[in-house]
Coordinates of C-alpha atoms and ligand atoms in Angstrom, one line a residue:
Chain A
X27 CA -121.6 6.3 64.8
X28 CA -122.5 3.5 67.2
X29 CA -123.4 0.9 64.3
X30 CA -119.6 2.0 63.4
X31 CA -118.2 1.6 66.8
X32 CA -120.4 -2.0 66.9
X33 CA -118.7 -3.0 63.5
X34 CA -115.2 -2.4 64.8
X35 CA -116.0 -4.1 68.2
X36 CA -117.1 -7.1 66.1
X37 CA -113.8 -7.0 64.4
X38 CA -111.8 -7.0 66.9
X39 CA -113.6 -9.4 68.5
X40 CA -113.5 -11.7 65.5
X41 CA -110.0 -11.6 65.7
X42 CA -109.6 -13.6 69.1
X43 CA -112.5 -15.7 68.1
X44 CA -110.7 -17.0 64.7
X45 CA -106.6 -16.5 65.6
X46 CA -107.1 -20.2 67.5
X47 CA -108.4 -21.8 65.3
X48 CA -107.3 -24.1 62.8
X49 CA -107.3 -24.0 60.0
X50 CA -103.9 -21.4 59.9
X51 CA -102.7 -19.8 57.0
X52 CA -99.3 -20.1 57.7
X53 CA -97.7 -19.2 54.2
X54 CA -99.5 -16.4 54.0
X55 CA -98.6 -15.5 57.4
X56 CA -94.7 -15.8 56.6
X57 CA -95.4 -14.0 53.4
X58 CA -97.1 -10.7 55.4
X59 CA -94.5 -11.2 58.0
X60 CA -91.5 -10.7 55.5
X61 CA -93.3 -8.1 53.8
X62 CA -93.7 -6.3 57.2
X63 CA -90.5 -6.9 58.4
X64 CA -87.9 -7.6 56.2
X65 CA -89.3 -4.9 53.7
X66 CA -89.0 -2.4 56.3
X67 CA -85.7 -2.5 57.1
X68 CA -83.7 -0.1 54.5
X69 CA -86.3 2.3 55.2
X70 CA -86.0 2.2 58.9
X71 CA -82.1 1.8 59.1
X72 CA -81.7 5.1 57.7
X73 CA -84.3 6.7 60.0
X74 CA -83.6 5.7 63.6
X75 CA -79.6 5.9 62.7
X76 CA -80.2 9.3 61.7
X77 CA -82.6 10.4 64.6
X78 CA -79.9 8.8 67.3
X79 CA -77.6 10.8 65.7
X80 CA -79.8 14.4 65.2
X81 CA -81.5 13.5 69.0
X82 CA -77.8 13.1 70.9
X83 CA -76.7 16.3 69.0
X84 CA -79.4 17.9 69.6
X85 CA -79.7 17.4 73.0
X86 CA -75.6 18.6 73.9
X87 CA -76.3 21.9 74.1
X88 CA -78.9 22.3 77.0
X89 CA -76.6 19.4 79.4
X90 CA -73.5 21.5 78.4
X91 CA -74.8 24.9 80.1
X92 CA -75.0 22.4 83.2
X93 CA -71.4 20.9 82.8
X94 CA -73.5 17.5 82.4
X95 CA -72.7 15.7 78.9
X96 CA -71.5 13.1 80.7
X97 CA -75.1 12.5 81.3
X98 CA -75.6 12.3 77.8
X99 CA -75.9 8.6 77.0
X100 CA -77.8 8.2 80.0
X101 CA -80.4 10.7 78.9
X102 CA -80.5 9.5 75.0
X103 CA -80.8 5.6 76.4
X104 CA -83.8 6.7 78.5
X105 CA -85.4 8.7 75.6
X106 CA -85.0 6.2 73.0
X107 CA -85.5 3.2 74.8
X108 CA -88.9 4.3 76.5
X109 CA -90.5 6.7 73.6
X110 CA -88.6 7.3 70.5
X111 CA -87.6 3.4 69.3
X112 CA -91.6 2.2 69.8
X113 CA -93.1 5.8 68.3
X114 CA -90.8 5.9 65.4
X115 CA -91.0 2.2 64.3
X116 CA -94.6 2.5 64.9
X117 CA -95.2 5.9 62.8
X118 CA -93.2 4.5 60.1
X119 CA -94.8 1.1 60.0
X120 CA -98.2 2.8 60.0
X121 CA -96.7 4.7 56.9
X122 CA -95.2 1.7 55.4
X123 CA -97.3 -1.1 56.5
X124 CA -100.1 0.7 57.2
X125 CA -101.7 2.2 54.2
X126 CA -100.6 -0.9 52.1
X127 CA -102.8 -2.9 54.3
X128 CA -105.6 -0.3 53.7
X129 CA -105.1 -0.3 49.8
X130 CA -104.8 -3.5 49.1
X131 CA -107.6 -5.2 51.1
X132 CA -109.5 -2.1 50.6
X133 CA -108.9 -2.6 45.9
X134 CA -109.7 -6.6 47.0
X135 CA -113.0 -5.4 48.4
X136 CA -114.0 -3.2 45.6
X137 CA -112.8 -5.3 43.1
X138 CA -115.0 -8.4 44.7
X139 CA -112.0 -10.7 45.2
X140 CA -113.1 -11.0 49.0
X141 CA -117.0 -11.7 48.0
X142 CA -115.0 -14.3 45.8
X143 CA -113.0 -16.2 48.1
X144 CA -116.4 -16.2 50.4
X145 CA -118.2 -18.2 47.8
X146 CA -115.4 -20.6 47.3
X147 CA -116.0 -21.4 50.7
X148 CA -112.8 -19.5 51.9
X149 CA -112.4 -17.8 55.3
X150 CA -111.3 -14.3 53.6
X151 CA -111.0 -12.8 57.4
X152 CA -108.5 -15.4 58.4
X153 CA -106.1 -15.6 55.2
X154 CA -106.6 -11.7 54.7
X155 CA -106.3 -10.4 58.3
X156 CA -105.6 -12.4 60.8
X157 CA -102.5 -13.2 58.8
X158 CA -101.7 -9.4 58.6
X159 CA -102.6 -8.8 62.3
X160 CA -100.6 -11.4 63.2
X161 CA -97.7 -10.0 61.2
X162 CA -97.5 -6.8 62.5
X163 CA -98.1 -8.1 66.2
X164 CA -95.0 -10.1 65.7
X165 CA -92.9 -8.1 63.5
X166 CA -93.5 -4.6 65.1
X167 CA -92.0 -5.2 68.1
X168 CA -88.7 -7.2 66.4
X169 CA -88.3 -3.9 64.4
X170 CA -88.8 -1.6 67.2
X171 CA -86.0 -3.3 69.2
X172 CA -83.8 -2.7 66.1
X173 CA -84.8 0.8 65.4
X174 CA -83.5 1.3 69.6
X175 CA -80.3 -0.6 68.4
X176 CA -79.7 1.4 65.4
X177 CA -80.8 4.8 67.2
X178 CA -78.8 4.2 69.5
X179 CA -75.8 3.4 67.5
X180 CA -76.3 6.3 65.9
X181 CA -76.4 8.2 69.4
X182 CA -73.2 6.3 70.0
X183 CA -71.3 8.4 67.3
X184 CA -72.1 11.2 67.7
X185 CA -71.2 11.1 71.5
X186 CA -68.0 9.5 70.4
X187 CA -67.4 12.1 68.2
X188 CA -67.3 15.1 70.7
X189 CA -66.5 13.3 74.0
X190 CA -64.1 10.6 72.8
X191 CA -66.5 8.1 75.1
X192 CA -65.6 4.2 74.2
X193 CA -68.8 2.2 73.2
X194 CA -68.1 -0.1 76.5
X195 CA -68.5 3.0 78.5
X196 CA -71.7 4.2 76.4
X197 CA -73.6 0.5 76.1
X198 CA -72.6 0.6 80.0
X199 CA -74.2 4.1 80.9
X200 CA -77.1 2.9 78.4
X201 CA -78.1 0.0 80.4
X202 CA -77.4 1.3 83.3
X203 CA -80.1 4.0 82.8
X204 CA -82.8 2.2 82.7
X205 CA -84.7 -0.6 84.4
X206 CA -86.7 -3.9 83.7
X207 CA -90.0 -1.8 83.8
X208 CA -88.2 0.3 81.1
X209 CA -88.2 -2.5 78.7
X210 CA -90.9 -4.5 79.7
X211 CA -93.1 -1.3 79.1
X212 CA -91.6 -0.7 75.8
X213 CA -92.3 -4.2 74.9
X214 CA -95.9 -4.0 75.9
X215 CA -96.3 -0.6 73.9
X216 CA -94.9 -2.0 70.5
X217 CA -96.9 -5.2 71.0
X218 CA -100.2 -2.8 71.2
X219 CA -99.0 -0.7 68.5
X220 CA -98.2 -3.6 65.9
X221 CA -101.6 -4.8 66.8
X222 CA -103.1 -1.5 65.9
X223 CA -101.3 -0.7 62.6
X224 CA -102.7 -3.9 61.4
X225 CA -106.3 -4.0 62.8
X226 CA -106.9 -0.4 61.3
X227 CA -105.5 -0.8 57.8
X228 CA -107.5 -4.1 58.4
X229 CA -110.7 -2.3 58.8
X230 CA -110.1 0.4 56.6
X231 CA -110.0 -1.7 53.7
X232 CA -112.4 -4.4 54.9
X233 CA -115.0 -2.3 54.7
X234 CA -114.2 0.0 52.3
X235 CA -116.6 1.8 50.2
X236 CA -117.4 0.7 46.7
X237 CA -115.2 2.7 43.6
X238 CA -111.2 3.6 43.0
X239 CA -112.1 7.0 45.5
X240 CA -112.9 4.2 48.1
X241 CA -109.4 2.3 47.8
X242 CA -107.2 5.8 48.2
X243 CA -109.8 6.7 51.1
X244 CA -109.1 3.3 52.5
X245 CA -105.4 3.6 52.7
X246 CA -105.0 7.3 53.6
X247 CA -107.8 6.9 56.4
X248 CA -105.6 3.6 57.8
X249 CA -102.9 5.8 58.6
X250 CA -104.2 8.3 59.7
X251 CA -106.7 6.7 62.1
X252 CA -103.3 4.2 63.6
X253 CA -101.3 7.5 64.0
X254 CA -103.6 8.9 66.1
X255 CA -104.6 5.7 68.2
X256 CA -100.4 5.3 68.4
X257 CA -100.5 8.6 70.4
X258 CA -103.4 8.2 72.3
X259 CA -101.9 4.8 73.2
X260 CA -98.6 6.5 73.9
X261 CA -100.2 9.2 76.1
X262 CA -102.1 5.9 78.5
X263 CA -99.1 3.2 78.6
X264 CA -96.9 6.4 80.0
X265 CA -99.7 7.1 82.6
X266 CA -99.9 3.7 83.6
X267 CA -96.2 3.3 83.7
X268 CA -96.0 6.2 86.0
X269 CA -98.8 4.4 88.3
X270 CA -96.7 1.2 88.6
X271 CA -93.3 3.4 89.3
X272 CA -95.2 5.2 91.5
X273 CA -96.1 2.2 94.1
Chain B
X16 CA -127.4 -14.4 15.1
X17 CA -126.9 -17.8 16.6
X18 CA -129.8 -18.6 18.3
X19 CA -129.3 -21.8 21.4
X20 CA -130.4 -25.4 20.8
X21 CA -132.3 -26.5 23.6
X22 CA -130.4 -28.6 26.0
X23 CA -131.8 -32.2 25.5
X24 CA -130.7 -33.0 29.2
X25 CA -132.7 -30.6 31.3
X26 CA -134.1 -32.5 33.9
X27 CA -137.7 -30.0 34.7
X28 CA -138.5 -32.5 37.4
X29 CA -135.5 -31.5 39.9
X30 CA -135.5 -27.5 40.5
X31 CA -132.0 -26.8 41.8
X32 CA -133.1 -23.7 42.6
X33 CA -136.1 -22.4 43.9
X34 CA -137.1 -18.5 44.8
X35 CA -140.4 -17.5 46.2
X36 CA -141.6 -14.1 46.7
X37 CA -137.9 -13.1 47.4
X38 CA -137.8 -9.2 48.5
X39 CA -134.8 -7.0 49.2
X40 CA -134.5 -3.9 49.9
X41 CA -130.9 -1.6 50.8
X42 CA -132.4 1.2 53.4
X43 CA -135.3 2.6 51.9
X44 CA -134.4 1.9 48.5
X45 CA -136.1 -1.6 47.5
X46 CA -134.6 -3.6 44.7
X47 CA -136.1 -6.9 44.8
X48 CA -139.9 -6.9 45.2
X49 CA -141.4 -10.5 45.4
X50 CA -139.0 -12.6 42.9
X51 CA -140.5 -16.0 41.9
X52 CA -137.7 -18.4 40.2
X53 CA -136.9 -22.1 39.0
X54 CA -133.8 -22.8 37.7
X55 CA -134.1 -26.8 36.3
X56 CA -131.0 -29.2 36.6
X57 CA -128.9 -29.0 33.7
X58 CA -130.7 -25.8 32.2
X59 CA -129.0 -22.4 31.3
X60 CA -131.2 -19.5 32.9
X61 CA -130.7 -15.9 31.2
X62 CA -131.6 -13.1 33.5
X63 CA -131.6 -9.9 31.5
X64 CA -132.6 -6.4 32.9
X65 CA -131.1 -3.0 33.0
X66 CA -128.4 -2.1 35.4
X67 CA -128.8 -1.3 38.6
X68 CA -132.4 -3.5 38.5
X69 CA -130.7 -5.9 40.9
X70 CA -129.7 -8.8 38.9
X71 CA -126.0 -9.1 40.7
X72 CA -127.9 -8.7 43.9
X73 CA -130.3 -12.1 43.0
X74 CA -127.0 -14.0 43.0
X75 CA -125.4 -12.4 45.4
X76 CA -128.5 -13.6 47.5
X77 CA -128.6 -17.1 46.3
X78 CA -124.6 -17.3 47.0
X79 CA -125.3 -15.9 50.4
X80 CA -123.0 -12.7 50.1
X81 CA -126.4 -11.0 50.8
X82 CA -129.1 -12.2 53.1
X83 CA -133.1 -11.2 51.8
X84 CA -135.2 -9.8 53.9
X85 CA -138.2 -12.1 53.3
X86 CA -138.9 -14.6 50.4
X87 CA -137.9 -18.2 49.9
X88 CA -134.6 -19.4 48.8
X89 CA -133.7 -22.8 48.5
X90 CA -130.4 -24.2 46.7
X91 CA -130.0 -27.6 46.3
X92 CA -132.8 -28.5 48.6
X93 CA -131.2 -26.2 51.4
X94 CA -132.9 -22.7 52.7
X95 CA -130.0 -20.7 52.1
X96 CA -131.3 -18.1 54.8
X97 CA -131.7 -21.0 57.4
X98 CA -128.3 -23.0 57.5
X99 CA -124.9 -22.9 59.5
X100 CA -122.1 -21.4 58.7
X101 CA -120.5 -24.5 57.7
X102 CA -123.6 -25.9 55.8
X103 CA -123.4 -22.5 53.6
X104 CA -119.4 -23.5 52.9
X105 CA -120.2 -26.8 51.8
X106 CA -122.9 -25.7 49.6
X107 CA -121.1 -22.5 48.5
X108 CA -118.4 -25.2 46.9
X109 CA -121.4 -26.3 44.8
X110 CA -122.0 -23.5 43.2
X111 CA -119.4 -21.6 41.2
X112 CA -119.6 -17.7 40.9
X113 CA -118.1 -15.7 37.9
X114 CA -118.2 -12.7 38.9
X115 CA -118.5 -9.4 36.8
X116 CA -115.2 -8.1 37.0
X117 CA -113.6 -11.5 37.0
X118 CA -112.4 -11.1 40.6
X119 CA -108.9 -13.1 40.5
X120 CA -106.4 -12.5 43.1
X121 CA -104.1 -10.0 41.6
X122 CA -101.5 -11.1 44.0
X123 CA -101.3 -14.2 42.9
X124 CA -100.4 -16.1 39.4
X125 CA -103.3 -17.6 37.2
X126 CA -101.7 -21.3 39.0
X127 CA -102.0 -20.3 42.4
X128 CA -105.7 -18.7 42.0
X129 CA -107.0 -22.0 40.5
X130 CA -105.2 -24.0 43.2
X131 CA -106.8 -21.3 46.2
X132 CA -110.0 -23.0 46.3
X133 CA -108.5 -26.7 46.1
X134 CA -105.6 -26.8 48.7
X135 CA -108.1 -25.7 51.1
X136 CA -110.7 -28.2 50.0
X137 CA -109.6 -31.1 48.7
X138 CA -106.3 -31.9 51.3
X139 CA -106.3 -35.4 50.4
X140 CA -105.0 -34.4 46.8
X141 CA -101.9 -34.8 46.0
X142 CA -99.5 -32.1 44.0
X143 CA -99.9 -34.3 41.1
X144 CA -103.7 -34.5 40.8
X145 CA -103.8 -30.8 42.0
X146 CA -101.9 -30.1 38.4
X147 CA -103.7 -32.3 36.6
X148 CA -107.0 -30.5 37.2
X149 CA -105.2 -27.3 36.9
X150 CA -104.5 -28.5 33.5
X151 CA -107.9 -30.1 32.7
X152 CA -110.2 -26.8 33.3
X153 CA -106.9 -24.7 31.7
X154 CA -107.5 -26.7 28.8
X155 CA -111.4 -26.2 29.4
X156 CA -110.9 -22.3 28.9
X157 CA -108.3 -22.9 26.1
X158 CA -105.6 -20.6 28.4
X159 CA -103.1 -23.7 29.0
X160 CA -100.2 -21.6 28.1
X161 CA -101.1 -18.7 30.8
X162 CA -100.4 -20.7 33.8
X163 CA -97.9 -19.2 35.1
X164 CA -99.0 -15.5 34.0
X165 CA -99.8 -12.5 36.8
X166 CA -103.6 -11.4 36.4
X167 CA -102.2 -7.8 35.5
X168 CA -101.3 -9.6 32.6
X169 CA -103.8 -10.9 31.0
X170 CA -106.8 -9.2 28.6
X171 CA -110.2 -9.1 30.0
X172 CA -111.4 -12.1 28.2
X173 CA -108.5 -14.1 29.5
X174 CA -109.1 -13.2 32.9
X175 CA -113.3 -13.9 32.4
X176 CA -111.9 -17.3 31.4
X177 CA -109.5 -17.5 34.2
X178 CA -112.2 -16.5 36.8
X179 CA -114.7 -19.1 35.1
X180 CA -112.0 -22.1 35.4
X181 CA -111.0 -21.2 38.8
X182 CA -114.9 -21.8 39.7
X183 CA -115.3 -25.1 37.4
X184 CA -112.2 -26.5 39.4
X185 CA -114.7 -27.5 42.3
X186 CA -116.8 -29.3 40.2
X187 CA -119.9 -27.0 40.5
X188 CA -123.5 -28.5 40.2
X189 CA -124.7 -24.5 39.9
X190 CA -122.8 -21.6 37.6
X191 CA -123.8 -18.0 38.4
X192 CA -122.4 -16.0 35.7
X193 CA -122.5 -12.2 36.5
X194 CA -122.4 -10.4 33.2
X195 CA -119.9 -12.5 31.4
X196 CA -119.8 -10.9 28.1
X197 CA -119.7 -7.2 29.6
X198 CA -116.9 -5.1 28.5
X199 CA -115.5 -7.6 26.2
X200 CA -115.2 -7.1 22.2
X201 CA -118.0 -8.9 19.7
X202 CA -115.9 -11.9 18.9
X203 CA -114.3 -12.9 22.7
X204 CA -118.3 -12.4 23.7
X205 CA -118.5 -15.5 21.2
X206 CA -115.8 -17.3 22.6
X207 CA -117.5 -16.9 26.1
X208 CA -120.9 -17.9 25.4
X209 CA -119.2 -21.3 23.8
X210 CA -117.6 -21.4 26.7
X211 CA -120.6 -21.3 28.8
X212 CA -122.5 -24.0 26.6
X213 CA -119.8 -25.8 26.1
X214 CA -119.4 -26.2 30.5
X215 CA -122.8 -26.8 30.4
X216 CA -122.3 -29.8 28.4
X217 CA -119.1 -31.2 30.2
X218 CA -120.2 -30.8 33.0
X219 CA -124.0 -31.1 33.4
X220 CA -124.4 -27.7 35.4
X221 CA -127.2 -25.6 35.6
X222 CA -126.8 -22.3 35.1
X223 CA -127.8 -18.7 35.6
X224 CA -126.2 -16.2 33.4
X225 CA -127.0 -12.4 34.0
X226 CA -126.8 -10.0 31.1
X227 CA -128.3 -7.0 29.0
X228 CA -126.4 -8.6 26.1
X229 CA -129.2 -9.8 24.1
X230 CA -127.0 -11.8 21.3
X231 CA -125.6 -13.3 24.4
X232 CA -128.8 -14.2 25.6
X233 CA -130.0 -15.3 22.6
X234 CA -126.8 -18.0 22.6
X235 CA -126.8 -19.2 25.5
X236 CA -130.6 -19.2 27.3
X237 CA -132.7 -22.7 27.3
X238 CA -135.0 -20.0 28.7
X239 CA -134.6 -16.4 29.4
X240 CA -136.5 -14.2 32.3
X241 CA -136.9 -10.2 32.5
X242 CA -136.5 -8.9 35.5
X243 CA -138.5 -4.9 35.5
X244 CA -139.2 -3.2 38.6
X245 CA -138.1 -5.7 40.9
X246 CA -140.0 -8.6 39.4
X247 CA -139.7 -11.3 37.0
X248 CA -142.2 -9.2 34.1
X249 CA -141.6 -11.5 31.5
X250 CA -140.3 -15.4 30.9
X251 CA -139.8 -17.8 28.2
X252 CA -137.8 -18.5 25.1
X253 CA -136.3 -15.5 23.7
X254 CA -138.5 -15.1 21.7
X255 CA -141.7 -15.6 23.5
X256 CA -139.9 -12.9 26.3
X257 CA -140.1 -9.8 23.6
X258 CA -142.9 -10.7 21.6
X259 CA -144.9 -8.1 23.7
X260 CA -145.9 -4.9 23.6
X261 CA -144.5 -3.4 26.4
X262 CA -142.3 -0.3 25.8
X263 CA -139.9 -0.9 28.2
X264 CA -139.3 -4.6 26.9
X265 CA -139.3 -3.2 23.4
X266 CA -137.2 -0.3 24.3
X267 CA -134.7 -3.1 25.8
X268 CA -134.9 -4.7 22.5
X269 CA -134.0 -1.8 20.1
X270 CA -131.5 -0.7 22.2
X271 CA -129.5 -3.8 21.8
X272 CA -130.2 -3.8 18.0
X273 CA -129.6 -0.5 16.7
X274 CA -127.0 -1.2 13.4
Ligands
ADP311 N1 -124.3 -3.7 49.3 C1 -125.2 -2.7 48.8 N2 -125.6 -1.7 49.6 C2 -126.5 -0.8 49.2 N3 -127.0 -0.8 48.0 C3 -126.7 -1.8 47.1 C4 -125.7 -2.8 47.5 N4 -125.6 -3.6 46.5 C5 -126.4 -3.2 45.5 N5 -127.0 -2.0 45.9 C6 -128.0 -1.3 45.1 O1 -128.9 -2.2 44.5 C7 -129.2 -1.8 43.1 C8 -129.0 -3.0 42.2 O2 -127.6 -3.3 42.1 P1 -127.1 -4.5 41.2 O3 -127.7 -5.7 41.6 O4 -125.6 -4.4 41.3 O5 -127.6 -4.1 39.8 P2 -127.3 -4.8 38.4 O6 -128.7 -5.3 38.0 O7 -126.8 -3.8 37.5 O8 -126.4 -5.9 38.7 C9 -128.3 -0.6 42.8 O9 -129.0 0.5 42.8 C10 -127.3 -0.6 44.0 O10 -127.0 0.8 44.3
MG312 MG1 -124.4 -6.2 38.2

């Protein structure tokens, strides 16, 4: 247990220690970064639209016994801004992005090809993960903003639909909702959980065990170790928020 | 059974390698109990012994994917335990590694795993000479036409010879072949251990070639050594190794023979 926790502390660590240096992989940086971004996309489209759309309808019926749906975008901006857009993208990425990570440097392991670029004198750490890390620390946070976008276009219709709002008025109440801190936080959050995503699948397949049984433990272990770092992340960046709103 | 001519050009007063009482052990499970070994420039070295005796772990060792726990081992003049980081890089492109299960880059096309090794060590090539070495070992492992082939697609023997000209594109001085006949049919195991002389020729390497595959041994081995129990029992010509009469070496024997 603390040999484990000293291996992942050394990872980690290696991380900061190598992403300075030359020399950088950057095609195999671009290539992870399409993969991570760009590949998501369709899938993650389709599921903040339709979560804007379920969350604002959703939501209706417990600000109409108040006489409050004007309140509505206000409420759905502060919702998906702050949690849903970062948790979403991130739970999806991990599911995505996540367990591909986990399988594929996890088959490399067992099938030597990291013990072979070693011995041709090959950094496999920097060209297998810090070009994934980096990926997913860059490309999380560009797909969480566009998750919020979509979500809350999706919001958008569905208030349009049953209160006729214009989306001038909506992107206005939106905005107006919430503050610097608001975004800022967010930011911070999808930056930490990008970072995650790809250090665990990382990991997980780094050192995974020997035999097929050790590639599907690799990849199902990566996501679900990042989805419950994601939370407990989730749980301390909205404690510390409420510190600093708090002064 | 073909039986290997002895390499005119081994050179028995330069040891490339050199392995003195070389133990390793995982936990409480010891593998490796006091290895003694000399492998002589331009000489093909057959190390034979059952599996899970520890032969990929010896190469593994003198590649320095594993570290022993005590014991000698010096490579090209250099204590393998003892250097840098960056000393261990620029000997590691001196020796080439085949391993067992081929190990190419299933990501990748056969192209851009031969190229892997040279774009990050030889930047002063240009595109041009980069292809025309990509041609020259191709041509080496007779798989010019695969070039632009995915890994998934080729047979095991293809990708042995794929993984063996991806190694011979640095120019090793040292060849550690991990069981390169294992899995394949009786006639590819043919075309492999011509392959493995026929490097040896070109390109004046010295060689260790792990195997239970006694007609391999028999075809490729200047000299051949046994390793039982952790140790080097036996060593010699191939013949000289079973003319014994320990069981277990006899046993080894049979086993390889029964028709
Ligand atoms: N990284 C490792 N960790 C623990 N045990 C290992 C490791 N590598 C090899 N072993 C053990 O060492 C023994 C010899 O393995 P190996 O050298 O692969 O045998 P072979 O002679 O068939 O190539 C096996 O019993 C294996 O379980
Ligand atoms: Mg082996």
């Amino acid at each position: 247990m603390f040999l484990e926790l000293a291996r992942v502390y050394a990872f980690i660590a290696r991380f900061w220690r190598e992403v300075f240096f030359p020399p950088y992989e950057f095609k195999e940086i671009i290539k992870q970064c399409y993969e991570v971004g760009v590949r998501s996309l369709p899938l993650i489209s389709v599921t903040g639209f339709i979560i804007g759309i379920v969350f604002t309808n959703q939501s209706r019926p417990s600000l109409q016994d108040f006489g409050a749906t004007s309140l509505l975008p206000a409420l759905i901006s502060v919702a998906i801004i702050r949690a849903i857009g970062p948790l979403v993208t991130a739970i999806i990425a991990s599911g995505r992005v996540g367990s591909s990570i986990g399988a594929e440097l996890g088959s490399m392991r067992v099938t030597e090809q990291i013990d072979a670029m070693e011995v041709s004198a090959t950094n496999p750490y920097k060209f297998l993960v810090v070009s994934r890390v980096l990926a997913t620390t860059l490309m999380i946070p560009a797909l969480t903003m566009y998750t919020t976008l979509v979500s809350l276009l999706g919001g958008y219709l569905n208030v349009h639909q049953f209160e006729q709002t214009t989306i001038v008025t909506f992107f206005y109440q939106v905005f107006d909702a919430i503050t610097f801190l608001d975004i800022i936080a967010s930011s911070v959050k999808s930056v930490l959980f990008g970072f995650t995503i790809g250090m665990v699948g990382c990991y997980k397949g780094y050192y995974s065990s020997k035999g097929t049984e050790g590639v599907g433990k690799a990849a199902n272990t990566s996501v679900v170790t990042a989805m419950f770092l994601l939370f407990v992340e989730e749980l301390i960046v909205m404690q510390v928020i409420n510190a600093i709103r708090g002064i | 059974m073909l039986e290997k001519v002895r390499n005119p050009n081994i050179d028995t007063s330069k040891k490339v390698i050199y392995i003195r009482g070389l133990r390793k052990a995982f936990d409480e499970n010891v593998i490796l109990k006091g290895v003694d070994l000399d492998l002589y420039k331009g000489e093909n070295l057959v190390v034979l012994g059952r599996s899970g005796t520890g032969k990929s772990v010896l190469i593994k060792i003198i590649s320095g994917l594993l570290s022993a726990d005590t014991g000698e081992v010096n490579v090209l003049g250099q204590d393998v335990c003892c250097i840098t980081r960056k000393e261990l890089d620029a000997l590691r492109l001196k020796i080439g590694f085949s391993f067992q299960n081929s190990a190419l880059y299933d990501s990748m096309t056969v192209k851009e795993n031969l190229e892997f090794p040279l774009v990050r060590h030889s930047k002063h090539m240009t595109e041009q000479e980069r292809d025309k070495l990509i041609d020259t070992v191709l041509d080496a492992v007779g798989l010019r036409q695969s070039i632009n082939q995915m890994p998934a697609e080729l047979s095991g023997g293809q990708r042995k010879r794929i993984g063996i000209a991806r190694t011979l594109i640095l120019r090793p001085e040292i060849m550690l072949y991990d069981e390169p006949t294992a899995g394949l049919d009786p006639i590819t195991c043919i075309e492999i251990n011509n392959l493995i002389n026929e490097v040896q020729e070109r390109f004046n390497t010295s060689s260790i070639i792990i195997t239970h595959d006694l007609t391999c041994a028999r075809a490729v081995g200047d000299r051949v050594a046994m390793l039982l129990d952790g140790e080097f029992k036996r060593e010699g010509t191939f013949d000289e190794v079973f003319d014994t009469n320990d069981k277990r070496v006899q046993a080894f024997y049979n086993y390889n023979f029964i028709d």
